[in-house]
Short mmCIF file of C-alpha atoms and ligand atoms in Angstrom, two decimals:
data_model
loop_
_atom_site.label_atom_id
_atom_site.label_comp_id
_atom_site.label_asym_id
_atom_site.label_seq_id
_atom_site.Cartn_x
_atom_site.Cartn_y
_atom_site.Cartn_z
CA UNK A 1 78.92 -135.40 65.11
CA UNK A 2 81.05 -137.74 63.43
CA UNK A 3 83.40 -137.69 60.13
CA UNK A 4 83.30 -140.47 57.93
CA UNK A 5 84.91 -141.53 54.18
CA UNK A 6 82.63 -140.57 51.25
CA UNK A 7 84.96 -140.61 48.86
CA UNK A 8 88.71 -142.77 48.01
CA UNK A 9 90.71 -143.31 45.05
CA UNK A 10 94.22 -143.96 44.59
CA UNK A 11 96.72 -144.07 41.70
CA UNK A 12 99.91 -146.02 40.86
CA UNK A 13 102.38 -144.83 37.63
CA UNK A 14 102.18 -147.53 35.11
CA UNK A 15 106.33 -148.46 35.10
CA UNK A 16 106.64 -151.80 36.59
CA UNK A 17 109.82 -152.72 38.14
CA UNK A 18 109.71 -156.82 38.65
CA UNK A 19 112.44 -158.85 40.57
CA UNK A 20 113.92 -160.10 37.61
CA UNK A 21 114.38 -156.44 37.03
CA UNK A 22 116.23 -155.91 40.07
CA UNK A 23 118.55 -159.16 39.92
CA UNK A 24 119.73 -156.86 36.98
CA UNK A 25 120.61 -154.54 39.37
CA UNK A 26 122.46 -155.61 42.33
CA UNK A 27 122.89 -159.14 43.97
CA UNK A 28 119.13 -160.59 44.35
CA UNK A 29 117.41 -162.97 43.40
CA UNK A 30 113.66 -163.39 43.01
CA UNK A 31 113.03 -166.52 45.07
CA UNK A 32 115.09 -164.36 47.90
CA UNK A 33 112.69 -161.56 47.56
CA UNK A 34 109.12 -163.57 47.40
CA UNK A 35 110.28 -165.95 50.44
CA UNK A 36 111.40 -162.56 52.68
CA UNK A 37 109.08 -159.93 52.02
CA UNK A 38 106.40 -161.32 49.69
CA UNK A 39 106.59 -158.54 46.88
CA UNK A 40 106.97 -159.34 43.16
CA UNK A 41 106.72 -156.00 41.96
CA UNK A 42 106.44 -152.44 42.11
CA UNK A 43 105.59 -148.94 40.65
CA UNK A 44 107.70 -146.38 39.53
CA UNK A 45 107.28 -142.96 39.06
CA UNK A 46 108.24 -141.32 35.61
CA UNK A 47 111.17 -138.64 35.45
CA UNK A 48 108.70 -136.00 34.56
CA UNK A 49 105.91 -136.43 38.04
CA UNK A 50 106.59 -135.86 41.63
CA UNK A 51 104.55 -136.62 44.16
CA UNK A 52 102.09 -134.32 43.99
CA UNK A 53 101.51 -135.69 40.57
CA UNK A 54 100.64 -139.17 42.08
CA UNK A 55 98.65 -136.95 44.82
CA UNK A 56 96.56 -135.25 42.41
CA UNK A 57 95.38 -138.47 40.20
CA UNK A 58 94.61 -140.06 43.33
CA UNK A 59 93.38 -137.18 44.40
CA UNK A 60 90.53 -136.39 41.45
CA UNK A 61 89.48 -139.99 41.65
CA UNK A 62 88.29 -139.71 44.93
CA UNK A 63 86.81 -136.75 44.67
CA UNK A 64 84.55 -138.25 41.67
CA UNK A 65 83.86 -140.91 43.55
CA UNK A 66 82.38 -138.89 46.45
CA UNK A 67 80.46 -137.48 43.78
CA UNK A 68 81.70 -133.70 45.42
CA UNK A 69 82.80 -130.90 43.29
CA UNK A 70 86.49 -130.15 44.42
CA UNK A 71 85.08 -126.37 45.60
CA UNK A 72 83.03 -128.14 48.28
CA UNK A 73 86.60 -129.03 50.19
CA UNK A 74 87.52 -126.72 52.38
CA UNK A 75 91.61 -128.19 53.82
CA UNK A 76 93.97 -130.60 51.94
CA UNK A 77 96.18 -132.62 54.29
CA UNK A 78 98.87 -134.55 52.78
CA UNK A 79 100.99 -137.30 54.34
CA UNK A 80 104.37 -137.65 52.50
CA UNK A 81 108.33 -138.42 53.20
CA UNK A 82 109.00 -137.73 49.55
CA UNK A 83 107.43 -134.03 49.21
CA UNK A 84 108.21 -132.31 45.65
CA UNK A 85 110.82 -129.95 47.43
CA UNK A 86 111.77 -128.85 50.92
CA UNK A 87 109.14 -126.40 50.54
CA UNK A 88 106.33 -124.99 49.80
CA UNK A 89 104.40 -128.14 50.74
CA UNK A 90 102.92 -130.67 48.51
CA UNK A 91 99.80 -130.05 49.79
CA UNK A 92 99.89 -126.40 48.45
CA UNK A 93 101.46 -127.72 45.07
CA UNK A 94 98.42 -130.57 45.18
CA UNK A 95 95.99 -127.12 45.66
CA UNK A 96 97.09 -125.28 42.47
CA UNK A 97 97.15 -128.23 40.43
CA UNK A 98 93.54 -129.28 41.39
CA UNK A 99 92.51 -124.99 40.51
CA UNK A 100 91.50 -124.65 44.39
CA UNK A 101 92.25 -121.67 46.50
CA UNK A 102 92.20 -120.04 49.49
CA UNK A 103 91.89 -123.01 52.50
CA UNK A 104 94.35 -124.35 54.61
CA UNK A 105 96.97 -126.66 53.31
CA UNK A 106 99.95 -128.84 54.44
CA UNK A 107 102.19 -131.57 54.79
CA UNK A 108 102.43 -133.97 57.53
CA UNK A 109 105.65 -136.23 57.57
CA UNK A 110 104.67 -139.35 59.28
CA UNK A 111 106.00 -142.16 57.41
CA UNK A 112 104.07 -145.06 56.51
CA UNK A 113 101.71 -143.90 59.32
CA UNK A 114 100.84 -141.14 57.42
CA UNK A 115 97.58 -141.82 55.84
CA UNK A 116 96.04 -142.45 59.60
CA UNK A 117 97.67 -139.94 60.99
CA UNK A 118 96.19 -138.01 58.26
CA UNK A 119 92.49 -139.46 59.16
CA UNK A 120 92.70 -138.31 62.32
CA UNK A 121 93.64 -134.84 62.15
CA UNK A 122 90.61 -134.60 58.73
CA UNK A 123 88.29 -136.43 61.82
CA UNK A 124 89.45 -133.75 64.64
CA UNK A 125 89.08 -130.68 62.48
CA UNK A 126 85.43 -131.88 61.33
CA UNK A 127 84.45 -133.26 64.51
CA UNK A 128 85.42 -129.56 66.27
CA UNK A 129 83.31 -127.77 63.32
CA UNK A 130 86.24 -126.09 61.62
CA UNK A 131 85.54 -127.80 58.05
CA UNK A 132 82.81 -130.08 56.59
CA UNK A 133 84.77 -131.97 53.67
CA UNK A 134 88.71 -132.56 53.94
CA UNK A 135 90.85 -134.62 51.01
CA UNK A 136 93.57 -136.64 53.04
CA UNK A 137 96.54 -137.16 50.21
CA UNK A 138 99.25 -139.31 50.90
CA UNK A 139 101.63 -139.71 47.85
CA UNK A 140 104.85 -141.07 47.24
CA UNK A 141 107.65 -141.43 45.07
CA UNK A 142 110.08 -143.67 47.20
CA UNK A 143 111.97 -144.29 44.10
CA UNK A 144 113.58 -141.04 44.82
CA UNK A 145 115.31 -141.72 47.95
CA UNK A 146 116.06 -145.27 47.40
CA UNK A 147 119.59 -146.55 46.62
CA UNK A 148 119.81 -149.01 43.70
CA UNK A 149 122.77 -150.61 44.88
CA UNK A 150 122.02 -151.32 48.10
CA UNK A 151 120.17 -154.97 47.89
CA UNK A 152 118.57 -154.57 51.38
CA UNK A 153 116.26 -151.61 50.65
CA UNK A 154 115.67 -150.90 46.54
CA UNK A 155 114.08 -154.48 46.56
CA UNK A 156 111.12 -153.24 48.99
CA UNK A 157 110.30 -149.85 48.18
CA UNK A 158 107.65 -148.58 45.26
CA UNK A 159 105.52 -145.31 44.17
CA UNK A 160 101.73 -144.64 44.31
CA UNK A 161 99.03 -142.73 45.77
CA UNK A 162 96.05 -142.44 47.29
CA UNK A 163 93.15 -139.79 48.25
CA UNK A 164 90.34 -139.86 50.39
CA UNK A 165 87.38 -137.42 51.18
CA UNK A 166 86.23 -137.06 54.71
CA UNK A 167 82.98 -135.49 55.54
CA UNK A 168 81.12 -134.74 58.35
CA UNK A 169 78.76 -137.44 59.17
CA UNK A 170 75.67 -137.17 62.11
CA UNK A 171 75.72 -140.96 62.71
CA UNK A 172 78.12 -142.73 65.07
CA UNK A 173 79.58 -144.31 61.90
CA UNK A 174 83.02 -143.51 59.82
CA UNK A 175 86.32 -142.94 61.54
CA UNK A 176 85.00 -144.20 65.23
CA UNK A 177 88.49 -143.61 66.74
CA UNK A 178 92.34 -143.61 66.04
CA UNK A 179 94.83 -144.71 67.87
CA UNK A 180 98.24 -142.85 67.37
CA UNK A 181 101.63 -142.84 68.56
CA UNK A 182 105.46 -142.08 68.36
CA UNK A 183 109.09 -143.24 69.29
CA UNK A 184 111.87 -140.62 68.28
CA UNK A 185 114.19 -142.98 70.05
CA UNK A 186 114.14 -145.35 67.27
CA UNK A 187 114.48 -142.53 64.87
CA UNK A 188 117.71 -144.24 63.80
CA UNK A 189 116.46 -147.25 62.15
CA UNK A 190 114.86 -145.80 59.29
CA UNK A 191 116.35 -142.28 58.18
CA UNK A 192 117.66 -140.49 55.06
CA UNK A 193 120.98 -138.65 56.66
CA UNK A 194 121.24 -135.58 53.89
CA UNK A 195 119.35 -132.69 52.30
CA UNK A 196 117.80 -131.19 55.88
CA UNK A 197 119.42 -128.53 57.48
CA UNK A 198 121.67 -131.17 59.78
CA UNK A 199 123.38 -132.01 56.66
CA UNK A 200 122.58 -129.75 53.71
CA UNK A 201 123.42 -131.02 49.95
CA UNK A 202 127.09 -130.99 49.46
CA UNK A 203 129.12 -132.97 46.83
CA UNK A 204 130.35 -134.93 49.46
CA UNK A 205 127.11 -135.87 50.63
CA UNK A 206 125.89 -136.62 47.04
CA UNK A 207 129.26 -138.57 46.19
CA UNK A 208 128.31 -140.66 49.64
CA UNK A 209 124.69 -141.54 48.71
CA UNK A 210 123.89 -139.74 51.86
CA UNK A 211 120.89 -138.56 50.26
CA UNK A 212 118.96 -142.24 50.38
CA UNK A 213 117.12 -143.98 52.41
CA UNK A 214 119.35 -145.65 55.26
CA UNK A 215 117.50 -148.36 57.32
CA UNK A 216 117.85 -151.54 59.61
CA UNK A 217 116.09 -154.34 58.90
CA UNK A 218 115.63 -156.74 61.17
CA UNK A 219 115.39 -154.61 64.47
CA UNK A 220 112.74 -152.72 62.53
CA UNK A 221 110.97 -155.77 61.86
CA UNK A 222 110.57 -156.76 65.49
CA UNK A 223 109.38 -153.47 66.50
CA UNK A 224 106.94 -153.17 63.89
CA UNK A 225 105.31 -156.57 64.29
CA UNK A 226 104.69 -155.80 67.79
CA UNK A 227 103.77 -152.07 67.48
CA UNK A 228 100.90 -152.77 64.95
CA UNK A 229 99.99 -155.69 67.15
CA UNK A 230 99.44 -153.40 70.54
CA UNK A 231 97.97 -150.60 68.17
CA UNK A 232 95.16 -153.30 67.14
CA UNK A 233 94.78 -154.81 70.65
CA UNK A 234 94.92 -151.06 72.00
CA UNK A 235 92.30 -149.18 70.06
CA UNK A 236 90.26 -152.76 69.83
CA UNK A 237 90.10 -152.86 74.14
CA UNK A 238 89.01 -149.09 74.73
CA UNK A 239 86.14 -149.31 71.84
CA UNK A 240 85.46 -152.90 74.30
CA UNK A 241 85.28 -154.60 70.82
CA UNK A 242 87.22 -157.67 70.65
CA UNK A 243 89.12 -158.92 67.29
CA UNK A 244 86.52 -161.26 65.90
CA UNK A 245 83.99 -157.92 65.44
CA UNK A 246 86.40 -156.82 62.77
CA UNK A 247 85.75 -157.54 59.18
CA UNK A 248 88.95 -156.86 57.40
CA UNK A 249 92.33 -155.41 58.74
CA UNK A 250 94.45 -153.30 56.58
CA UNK A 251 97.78 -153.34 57.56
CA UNK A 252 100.68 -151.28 56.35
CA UNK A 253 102.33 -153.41 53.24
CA UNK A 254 106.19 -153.60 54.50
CA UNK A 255 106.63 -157.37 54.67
CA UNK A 256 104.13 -160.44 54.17
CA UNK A 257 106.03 -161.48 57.27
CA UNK A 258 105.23 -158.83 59.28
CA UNK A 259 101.57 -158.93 58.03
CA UNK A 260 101.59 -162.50 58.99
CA UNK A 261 103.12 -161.69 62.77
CA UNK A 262 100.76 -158.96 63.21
CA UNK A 263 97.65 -161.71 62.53
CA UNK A 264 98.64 -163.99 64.83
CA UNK A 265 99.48 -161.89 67.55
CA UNK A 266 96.15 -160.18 67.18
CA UNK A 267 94.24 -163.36 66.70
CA UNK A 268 93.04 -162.14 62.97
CA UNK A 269 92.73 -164.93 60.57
CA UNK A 270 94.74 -164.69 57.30
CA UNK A 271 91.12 -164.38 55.21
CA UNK A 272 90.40 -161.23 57.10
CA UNK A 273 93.79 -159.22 56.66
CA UNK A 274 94.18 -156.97 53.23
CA UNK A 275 97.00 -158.04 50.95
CA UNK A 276 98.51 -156.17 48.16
CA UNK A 277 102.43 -156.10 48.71
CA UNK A 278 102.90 -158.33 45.97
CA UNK A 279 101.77 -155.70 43.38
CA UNK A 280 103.29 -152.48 44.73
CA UNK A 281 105.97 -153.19 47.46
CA UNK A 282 106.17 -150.58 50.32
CA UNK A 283 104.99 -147.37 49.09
CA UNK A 284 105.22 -145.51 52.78
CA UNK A 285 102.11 -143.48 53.54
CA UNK A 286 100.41 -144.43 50.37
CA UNK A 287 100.02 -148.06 51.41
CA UNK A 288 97.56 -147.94 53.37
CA UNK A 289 95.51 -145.67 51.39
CA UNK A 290 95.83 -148.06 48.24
CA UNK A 291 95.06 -151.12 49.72
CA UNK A 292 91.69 -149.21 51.55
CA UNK A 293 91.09 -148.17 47.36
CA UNK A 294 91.45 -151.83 46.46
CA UNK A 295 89.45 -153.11 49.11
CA UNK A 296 86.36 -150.99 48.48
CA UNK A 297 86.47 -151.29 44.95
CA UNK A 298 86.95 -155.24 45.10
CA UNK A 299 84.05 -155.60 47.00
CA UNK A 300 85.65 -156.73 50.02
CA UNK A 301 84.38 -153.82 52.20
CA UNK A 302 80.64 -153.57 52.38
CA UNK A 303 77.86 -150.51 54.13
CA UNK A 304 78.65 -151.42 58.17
CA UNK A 305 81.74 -153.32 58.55
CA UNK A 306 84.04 -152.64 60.84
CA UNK A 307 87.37 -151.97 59.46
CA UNK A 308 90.69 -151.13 61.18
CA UNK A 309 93.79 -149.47 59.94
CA UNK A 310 96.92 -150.37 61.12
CA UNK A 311 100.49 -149.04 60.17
CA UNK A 312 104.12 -148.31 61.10
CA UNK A 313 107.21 -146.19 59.91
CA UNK A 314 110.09 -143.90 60.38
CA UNK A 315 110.09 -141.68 63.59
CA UNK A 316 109.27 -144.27 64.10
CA UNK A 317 105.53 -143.86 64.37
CA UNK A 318 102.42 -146.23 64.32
CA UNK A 319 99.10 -145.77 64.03
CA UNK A 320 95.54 -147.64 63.93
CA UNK A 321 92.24 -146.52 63.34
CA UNK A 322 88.58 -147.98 63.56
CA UNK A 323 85.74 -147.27 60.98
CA UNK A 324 82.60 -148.36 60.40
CA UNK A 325 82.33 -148.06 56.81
CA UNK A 326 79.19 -146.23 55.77
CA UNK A 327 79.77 -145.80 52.15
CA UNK A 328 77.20 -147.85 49.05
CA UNK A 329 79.16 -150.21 46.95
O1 UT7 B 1 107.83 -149.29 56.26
C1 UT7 B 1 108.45 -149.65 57.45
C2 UT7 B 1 109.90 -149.74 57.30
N1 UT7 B 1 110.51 -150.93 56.84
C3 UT7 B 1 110.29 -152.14 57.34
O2 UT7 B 1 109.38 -152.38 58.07
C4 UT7 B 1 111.26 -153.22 56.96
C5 UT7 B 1 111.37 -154.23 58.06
N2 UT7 B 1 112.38 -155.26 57.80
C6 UT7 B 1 112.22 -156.22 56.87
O3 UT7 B 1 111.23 -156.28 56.17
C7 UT7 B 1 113.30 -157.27 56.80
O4 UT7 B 1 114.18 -157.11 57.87
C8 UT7 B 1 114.11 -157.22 55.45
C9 UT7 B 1 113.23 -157.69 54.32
C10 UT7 B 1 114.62 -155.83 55.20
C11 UT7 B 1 115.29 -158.18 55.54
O5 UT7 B 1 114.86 -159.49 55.83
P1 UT7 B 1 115.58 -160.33 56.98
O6 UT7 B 1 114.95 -161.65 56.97
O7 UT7 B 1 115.51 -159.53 58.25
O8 UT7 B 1 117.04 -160.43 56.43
P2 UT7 B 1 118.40 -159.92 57.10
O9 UT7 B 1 118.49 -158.43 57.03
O10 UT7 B 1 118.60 -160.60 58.42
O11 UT7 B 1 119.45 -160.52 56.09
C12 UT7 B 1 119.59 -161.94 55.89
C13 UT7 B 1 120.57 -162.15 54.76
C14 UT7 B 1 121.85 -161.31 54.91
O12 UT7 B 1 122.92 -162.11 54.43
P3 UT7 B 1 123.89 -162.88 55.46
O13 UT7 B 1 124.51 -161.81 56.31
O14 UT7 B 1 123.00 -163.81 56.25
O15 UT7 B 1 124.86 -163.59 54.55
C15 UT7 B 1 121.62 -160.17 53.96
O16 UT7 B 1 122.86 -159.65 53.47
O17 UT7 B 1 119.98 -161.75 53.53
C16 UT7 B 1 120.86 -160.85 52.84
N3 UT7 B 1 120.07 -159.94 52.05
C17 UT7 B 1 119.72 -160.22 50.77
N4 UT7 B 1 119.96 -161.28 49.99
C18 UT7 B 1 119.43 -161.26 48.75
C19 UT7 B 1 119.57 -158.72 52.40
N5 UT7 B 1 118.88 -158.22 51.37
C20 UT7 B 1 118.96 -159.12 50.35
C21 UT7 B 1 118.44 -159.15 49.04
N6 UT7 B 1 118.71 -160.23 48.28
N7 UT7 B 1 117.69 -158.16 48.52
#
């Protein structure tokens, strides 16, 4: 028995914030952002949604599109850094909102891994025959822990979502593995210090913008490029598939740069990796998910392709998967 996707959709909020926006905003300048990270713009999320918001558009489209009604799901899983509140979780907020009732929900906090990690756990609960049709969420409104003064993060960051339906499959097709792992050592790199219970809210944590997103750059970059590029080379060598049998990559959209590294280093040609930063920026666990949406609905994914996943965040985590897409159109 296998799990595979039969169903994806994703949604970003209509606000566009553009670079010209931002060299509003704090020291910047366009040609500075397109040259470093390749994004020109990004989403953000109205005042009045949260995440779950995001999470439930994205959410309904993909459930259309696997041509399901929403009673036939029996767990909602969703992957976010940015969840409405402390508690309950998203995933139970994303449960009411879509009228279900009554199956397991929650939240897993994996970063931009998210979505995979996400994958997996719909694959392992389907695959042991505890449900036959899971909706993966991963939304995110990044625009809520990012600091508009500080140039080195607010220029990267953007909101969006993105759903997917897993079923259980009888062919050796959909998710054919995942490849998933973890670093708390590094935890430090990418963090937001306030609003957990090491540092509840105080005015003093407010009045020192401990409550955004805190991050370093450039060691981050280094251990992401070579963290997606061992995830690919890992999960490719134990499948004993080797990088030409892959159709498209979808990497996680932090940096064209890092895109770029993570091609080389697997031996993946340009024309064969997904590329959307431009559009949306770094939207964390939704990435992934959105570009997969754009991908299939662009025509650039077709019935038997093999497809891999590949992403990195804070924890730090990474994460690849392999699927042989099995879905028409
Ligand atoms: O989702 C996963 C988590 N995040 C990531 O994966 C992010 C990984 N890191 C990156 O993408 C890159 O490190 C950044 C895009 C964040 C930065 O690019 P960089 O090429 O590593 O730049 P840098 O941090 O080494 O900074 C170079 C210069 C510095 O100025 P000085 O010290 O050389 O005078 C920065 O102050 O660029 C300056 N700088 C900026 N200048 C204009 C930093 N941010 C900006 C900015 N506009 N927005």
């Amino acid at each position: 028995m296998g799990a595979s996707i039969i169903g994806i959709g994703s949604y970003l909020p209509e606000k566009v914030l553009s670079n010209a926006d931002l060299e509003k905003m704090v020291d910047t300048s366009d040609e500075w952002i397109v040259t470093r990270t390749g994004i020109r713009e990004r989403r953000i999320c109205p005042e009045d949604m949260a995440s779950s918001d995001l999470g439930v558009e994205a959410a309904k489209r993909a459930i259309t599109d696997a041509a399901i009604s929403s009673n036939e799901i029996d767990m909602i899983v969703c992957a976010t850094i940015t969840a409405d509140m402390v508690f309950p979780s998203t995933a139970c907020i994303i449960q009411n909102k879509l009228g279900l009732n009554d199956i397991p929900c929650f939240d897993i906090s994996a970063a931009c891994s998210g979505f995979i990690y996400g994958l997996e756990i719909a694959r392992s609960f389907i695959v042991a025959g505890k449900c036959e049709k899971i909706l993966v969420v991963a939304a995110e409104c990044m625009s809520r822990v990012t600091d508009y003064t500080d140039r080195a993060t607010c220029v990267l960051l953007g909101d969006g979502a993105a759903a997917a339906i897993i079923a259980k499959t009888d062919d050796n097709v959909g998710i054919i593995d995942s490849y998933l792992g973890a670093s708390g050592l590094y935890g430090n790199l990418l963090y937001v210090p306030a609003g957990g219970s090491k540092m509840p809210a105080t005015h003093e944590t407010v009045e020192k913008r401990l409550h955004y997103m805190k991050m370093e750059g450039s060691s981050l970059f280094r251990i992401a490029v070579n963290a997606m590029a061992e995830s690919v080379k890992k999960i490719l060598e134990r499948n004993n598939l080797t990088a030409d049998r892959i159709s498209l990559i979808i990497p996680h959209q932090a940096n064209i740069r890092i895109i770029q590294g993570v091609a080389k280093l697997t031996d993946i040609p340009m024309e064969k990796v997904f590329v959307n930063i431009e559009k949306y920026g770094n939207m964390s666990a939704a990435s992934v998910g959105v570009a997969l949406d754009e991908a299939v609905k662009s025509g650039k994914i077709h019935k038997g392709d093999l497809i891999c996943m590949v992403s990195f965040g804070a924890g730090l985590t990474w994460a690849a998967n392999l699927i042989i897409w099995s879905k028409d159109g």
